Short mmCIF file of C-alpha atoms in Angstrom, two decimals:
data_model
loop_
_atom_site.label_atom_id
_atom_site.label_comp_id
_atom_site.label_asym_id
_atom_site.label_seq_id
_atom_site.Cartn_x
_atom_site.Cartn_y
_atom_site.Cartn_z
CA UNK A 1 100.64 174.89 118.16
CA UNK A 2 101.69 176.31 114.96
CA UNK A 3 105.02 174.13 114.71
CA UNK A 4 103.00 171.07 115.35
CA UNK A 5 100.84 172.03 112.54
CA UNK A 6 103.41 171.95 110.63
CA UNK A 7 104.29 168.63 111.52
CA UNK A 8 101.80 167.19 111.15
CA UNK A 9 101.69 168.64 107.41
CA UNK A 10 104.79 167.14 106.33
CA UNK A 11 104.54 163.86 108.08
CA UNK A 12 100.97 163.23 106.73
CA UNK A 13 102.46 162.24 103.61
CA UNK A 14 105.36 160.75 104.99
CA UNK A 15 103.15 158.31 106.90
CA UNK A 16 100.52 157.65 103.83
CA UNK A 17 104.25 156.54 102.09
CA UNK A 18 104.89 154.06 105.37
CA UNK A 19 101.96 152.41 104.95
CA UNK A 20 102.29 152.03 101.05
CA UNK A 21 105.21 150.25 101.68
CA UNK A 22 104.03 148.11 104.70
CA UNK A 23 101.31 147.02 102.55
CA UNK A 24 103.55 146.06 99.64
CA UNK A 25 106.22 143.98 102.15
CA UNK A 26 103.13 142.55 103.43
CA UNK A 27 101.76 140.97 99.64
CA UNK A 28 105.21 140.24 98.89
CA UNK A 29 105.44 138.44 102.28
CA UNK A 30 102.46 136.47 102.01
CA UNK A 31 103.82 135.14 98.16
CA UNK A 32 107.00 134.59 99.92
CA UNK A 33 105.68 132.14 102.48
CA UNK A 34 103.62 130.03 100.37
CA UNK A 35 106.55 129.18 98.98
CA UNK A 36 108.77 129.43 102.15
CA UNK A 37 106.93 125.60 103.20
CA UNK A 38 109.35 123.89 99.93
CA UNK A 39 112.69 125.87 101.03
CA UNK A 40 115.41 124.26 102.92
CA UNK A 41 119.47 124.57 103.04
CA UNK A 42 119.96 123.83 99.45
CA UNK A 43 117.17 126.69 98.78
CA UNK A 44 114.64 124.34 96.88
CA UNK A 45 112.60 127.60 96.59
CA UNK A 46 115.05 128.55 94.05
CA UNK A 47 115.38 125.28 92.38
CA UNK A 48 111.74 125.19 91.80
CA UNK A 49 112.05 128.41 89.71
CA UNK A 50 108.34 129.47 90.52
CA UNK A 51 106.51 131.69 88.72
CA UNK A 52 104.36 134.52 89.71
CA UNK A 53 102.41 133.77 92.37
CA UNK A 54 100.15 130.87 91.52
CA UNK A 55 96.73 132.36 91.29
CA UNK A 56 94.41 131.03 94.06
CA UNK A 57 90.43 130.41 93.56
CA UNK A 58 88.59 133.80 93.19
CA UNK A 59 85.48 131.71 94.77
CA UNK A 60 86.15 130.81 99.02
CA UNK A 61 86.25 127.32 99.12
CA UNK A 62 83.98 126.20 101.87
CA UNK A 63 85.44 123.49 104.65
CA UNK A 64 83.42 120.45 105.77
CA UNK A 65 84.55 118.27 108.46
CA UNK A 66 87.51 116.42 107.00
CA UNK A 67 90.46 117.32 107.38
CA UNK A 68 91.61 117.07 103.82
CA UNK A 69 90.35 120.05 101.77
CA UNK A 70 88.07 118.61 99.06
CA UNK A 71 90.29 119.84 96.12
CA UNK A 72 91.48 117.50 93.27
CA UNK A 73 94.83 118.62 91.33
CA UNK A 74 95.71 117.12 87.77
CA UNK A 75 99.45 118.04 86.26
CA UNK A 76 100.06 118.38 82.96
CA UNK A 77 103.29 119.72 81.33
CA UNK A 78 103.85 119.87 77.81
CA UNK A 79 100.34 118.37 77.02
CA UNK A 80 98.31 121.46 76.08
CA UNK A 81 95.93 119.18 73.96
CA UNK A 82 93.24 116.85 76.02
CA UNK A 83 92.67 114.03 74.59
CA UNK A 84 88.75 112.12 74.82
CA UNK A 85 90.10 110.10 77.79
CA UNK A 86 91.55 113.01 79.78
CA UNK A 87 88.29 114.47 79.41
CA UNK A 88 86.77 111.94 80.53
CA UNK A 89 89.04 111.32 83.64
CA UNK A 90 87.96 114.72 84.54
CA UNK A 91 84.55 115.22 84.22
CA UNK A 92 84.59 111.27 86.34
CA UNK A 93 86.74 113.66 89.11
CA UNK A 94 83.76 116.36 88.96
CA UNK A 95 80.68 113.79 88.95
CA UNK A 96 82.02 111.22 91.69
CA UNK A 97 84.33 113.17 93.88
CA UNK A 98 82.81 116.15 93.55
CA UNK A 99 85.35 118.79 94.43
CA UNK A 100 85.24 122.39 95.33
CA UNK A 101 87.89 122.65 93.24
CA UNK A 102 89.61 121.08 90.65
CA UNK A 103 93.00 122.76 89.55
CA UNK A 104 94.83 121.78 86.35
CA UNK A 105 98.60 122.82 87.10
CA UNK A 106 100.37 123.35 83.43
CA UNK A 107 102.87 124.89 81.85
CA UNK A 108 101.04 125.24 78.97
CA UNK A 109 97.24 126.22 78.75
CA UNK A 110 94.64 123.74 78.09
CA UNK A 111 92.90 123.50 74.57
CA UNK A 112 91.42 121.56 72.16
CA UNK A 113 87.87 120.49 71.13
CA UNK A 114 87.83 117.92 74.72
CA UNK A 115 89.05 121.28 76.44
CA UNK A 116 86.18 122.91 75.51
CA UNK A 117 83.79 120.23 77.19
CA UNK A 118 85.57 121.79 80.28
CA UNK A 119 86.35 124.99 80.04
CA UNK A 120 82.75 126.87 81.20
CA UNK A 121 82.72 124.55 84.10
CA UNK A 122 82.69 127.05 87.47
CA UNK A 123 84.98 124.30 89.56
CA UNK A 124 88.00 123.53 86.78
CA UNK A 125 90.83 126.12 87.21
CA UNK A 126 93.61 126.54 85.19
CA UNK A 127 96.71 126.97 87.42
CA UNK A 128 100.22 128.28 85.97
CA UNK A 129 103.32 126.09 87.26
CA UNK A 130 106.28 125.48 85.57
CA UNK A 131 107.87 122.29 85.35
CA UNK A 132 110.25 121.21 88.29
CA UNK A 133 114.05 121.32 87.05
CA UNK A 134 115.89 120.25 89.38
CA UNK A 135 115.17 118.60 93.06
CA UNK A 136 117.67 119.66 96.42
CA UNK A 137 120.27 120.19 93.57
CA UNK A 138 120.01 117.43 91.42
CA UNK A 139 118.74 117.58 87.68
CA UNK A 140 115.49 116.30 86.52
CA UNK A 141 115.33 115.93 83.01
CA UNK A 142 112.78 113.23 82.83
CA UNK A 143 108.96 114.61 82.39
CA UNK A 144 107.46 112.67 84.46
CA UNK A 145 110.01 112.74 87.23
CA UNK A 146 109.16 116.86 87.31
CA UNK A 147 105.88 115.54 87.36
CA UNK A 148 106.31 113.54 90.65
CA UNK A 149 107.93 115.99 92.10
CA UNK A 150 104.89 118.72 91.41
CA UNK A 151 102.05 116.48 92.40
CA UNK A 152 104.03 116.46 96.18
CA UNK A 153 105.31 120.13 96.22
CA UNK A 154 101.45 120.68 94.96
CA UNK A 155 99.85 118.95 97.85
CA UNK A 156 102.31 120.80 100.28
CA UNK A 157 100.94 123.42 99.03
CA UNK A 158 96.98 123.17 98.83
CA UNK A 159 96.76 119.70 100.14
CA UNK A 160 93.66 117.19 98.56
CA UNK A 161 93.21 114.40 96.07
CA UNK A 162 95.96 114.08 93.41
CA UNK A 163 95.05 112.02 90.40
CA UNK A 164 97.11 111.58 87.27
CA UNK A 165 95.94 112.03 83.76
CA UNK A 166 93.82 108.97 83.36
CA UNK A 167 92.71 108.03 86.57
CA UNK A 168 88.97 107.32 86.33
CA UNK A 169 87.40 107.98 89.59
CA UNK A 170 84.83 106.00 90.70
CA UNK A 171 83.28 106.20 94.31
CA UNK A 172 83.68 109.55 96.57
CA UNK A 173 87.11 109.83 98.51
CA UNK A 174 85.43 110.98 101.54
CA UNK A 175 86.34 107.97 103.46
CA UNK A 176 89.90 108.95 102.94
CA UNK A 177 89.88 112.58 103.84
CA UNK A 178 89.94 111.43 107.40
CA UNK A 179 93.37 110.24 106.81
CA UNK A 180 96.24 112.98 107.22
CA UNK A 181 97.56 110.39 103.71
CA UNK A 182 95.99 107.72 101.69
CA UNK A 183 98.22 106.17 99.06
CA UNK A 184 97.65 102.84 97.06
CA UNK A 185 99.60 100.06 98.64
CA UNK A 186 98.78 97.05 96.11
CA UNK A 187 100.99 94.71 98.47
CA UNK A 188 103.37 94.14 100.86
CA UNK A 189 105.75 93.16 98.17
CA UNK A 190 105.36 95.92 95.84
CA UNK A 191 105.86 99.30 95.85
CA UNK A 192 103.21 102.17 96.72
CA UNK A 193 101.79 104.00 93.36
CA UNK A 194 101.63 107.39 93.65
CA UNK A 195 99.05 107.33 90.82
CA UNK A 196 96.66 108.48 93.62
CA UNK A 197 97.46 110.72 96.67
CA UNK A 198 95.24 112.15 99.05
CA UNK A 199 96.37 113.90 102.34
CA UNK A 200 96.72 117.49 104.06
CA UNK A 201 99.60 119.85 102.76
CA UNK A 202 101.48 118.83 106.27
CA UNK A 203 100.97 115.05 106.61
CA UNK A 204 103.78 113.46 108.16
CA UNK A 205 103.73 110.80 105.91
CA UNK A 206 104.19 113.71 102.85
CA UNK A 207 106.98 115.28 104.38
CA UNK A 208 109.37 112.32 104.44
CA UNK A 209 108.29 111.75 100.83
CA UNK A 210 109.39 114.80 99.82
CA UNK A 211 112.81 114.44 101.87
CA UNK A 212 113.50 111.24 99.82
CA UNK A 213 114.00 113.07 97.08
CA UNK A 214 117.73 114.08 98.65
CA UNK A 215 118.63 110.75 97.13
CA UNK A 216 117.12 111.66 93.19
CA UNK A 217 118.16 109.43 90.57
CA UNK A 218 117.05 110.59 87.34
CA UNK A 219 118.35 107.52 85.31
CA UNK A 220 115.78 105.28 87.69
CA UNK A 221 112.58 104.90 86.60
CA UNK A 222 110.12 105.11 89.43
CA UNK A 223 112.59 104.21 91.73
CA UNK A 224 112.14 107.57 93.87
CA UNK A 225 108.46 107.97 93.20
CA UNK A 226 107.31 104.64 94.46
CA UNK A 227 110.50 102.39 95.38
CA UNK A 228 112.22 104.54 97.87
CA UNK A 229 109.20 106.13 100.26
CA UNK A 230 108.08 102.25 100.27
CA UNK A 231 111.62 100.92 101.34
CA UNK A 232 112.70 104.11 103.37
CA UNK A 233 109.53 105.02 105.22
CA UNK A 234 106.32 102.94 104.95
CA UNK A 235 108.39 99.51 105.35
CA UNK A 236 110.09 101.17 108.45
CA UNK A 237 106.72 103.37 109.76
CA UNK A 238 103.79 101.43 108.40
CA UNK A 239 101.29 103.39 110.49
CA UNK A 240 102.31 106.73 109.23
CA UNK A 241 99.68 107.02 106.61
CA UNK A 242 96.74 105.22 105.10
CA UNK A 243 97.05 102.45 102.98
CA UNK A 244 94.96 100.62 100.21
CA UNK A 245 95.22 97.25 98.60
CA UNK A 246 94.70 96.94 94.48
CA UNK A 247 91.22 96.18 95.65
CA UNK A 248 90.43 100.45 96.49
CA UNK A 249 92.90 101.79 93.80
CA UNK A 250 93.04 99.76 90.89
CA UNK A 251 96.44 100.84 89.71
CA UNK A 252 98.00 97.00 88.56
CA UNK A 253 98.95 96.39 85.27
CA UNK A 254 96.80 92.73 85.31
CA UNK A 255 93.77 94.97 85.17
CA UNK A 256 93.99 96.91 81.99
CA UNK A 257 93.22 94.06 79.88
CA UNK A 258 90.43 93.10 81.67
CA UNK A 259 88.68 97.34 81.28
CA UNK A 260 89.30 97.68 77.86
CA UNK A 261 88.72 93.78 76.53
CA UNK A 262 86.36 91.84 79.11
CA UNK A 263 83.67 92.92 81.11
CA UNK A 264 84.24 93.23 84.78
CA UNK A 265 82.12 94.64 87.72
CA UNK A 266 84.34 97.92 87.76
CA UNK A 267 82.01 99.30 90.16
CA UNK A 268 83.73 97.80 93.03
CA UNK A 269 86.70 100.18 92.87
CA UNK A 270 86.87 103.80 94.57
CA UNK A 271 89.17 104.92 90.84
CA UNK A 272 90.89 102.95 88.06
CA UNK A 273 94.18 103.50 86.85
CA UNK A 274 93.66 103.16 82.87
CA UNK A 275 97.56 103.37 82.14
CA UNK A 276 96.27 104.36 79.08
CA UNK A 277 99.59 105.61 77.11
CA UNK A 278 100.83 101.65 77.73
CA UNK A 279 97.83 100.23 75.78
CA UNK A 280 100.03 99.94 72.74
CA UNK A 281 101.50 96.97 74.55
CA UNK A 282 99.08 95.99 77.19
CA UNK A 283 96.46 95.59 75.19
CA UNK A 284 98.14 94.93 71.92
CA UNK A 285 94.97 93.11 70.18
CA UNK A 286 92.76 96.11 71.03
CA UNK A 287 91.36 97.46 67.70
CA UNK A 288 90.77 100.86 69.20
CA UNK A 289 94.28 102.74 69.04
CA UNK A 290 92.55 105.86 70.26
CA UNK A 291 88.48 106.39 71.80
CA UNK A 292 86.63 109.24 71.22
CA UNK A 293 82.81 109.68 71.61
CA UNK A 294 81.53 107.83 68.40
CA UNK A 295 83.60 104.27 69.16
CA UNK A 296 82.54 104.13 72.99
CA UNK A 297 78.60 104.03 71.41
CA UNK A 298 78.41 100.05 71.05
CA UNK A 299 81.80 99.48 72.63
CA UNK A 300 81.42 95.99 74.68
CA UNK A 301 83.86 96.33 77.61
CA UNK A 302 83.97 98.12 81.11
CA UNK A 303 85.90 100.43 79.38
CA UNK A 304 83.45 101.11 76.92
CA UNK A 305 80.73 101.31 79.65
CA UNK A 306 82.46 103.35 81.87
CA UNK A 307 82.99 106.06 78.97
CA UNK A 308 79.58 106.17 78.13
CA UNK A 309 78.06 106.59 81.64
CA UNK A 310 80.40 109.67 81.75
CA UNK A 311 80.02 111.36 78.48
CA UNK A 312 76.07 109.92 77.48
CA UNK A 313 74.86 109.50 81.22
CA UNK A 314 74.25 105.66 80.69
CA UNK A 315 76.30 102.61 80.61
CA UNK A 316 74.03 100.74 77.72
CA UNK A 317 75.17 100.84 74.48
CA UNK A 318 73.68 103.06 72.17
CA UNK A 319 72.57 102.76 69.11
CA UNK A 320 72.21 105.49 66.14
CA UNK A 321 68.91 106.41 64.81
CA UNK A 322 68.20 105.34 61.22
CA UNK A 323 68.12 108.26 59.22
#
């Protein structure tokens, strides 16, 4: 009885130690297969060079009956500074889509006097990612090539609603959380724009995107992000994910004009692509180079409507008070 006491004394600790461990393989393990979902034979883990574990929402996000988590995700790399319109894009996300979450993935933390508009709000997380270098092998030295390739690694990851920088949503995107992928299709003849993706982290459809990108070509400009999943997969498997016309996602170059110099019934769309870093030659005889919250007031265009609904909570213009 004695000798077992004694045992039991020296393997007390020895256990306590076990466990330590265990419990350390097992954190390490969890990181490990978050990440585990991206790796294949060329060890695209590696390639993506994470960095410590991306840190998840401290608040449960609650499910609903979709099954496409209600969770928008923005990318930004090398843009710490928000401008008025990617403000504006966001707080559109927050009022119309309303998320549970909406995660901005940077490499560099937000800031700036638009930031601040943001920053208190209890849904917008900041999420550290560093930008994509190189894809099964290849190179990526073109910005917003790493930034294709995040927005799809990111949705195998979380899954959700991926918007770029100055998409303006419009309508909910419940409708399309049905969908295991919903992508903007303008037509037949063009390619998809992947502007806007919405799907579950395991879509079949978001899978073989992700494999096209054994055939990267840096040097071509959209050519794997919207050229090659049209030609390769959607052209070959039309059914395996959801598909909109211009007339859902307005993401066509024709329309740009027509926001931020006419007046059109943008109220139609579910979310507007506003291509707004091409305005300096879509919209060359726009006087406004850059909007902010002053020039929106008595701005007379959908564009200038659609800013003020979001920022003043009306679409009429507004007039200032004589002093």
């Amino acid at each position: 009885m004695t000798r077992n006491k004694g045992i039991l004394k020296l393997t007390l600790p020895l256990a306590m130690a076990i466990v330590g461990l265990l419990l350390m393989y097992s954190l390490q393990s969890s990181w490990h297969e978050r990440w585990s979902k991206f790796s294949d034979q060329d060890n695209v883990a590696d390639e993506m060079k994470a960095p410590s574990p991306v840190r998840l929402s401290r608040v449960p996000i609650k499910s609903d009956s979709y099954i496409v988590p209600n969770i928008v995700h923005f990318v930004r790399f090398g843009q710490p500074d928000l401008s008025f319109v990617d403000m504006l894009c966001i707080k559109a996300a927050l009022v119309n889509i309303k998320p549970a979450r909406l995660y901005i993935h940077c490499d560099i933390p937000p800031r700036g006097m638009w930031w601040e508009k943001l920053a208190n709000s209890t849904v917008v997380e900041v999420v550290h990612r560093e930008k994509p270098t190189s894809i099964f092998g290849k190179a990526i030295h073109v910005v917003q090539h790493a930034s294709d390739v995040a927005r799809l690694q990111i949705l195998m990851q979380y899954g959700g609603i991926y918007l770029d920088n100055d998409v303006y949503a419009i309508k909910s995107f419940d409708e399309f959380r049905n969908y295991t992928f919903t992508v903007g299709w303008p037509s037949p003849e063009e390619s998809i724009g992947n502007q806007i993706l919405i799907g579950t982290h395991d879509a079949p459809f978001l899978l073989k995107y992700y494999e096209t990108y054994h055939a990267f070509d840096d040097r071509q400009w959209y050519y794997n992000a919207g050229v090659l999943p049209t030609d390769s997969i959607l052209r070959k498997q039309p059914h395996i994910g959801h598909t909109v016309p211009d007339s859902v996602f307005g993401v066509s170059v024709g329309l740009i004009y027509q926001i931020f110099l006419k007046t059109v019934d943008w109220h139609k769309w579910h979310a507007l692509h506003l291509l707004y870093h091409h305005r300096s030659y879509l919209t060359k005889d726009d006087p406004i180079k850059e909007h902010d919250a002053e020039n929106i007031k008595n701005l007379q265009s959908s564009f200038g409507q659609m800013a003020r609904l979001i920022y003043y909570g009306t679409e009429d213009i507004i007039r200032n008070s004589s002093t």
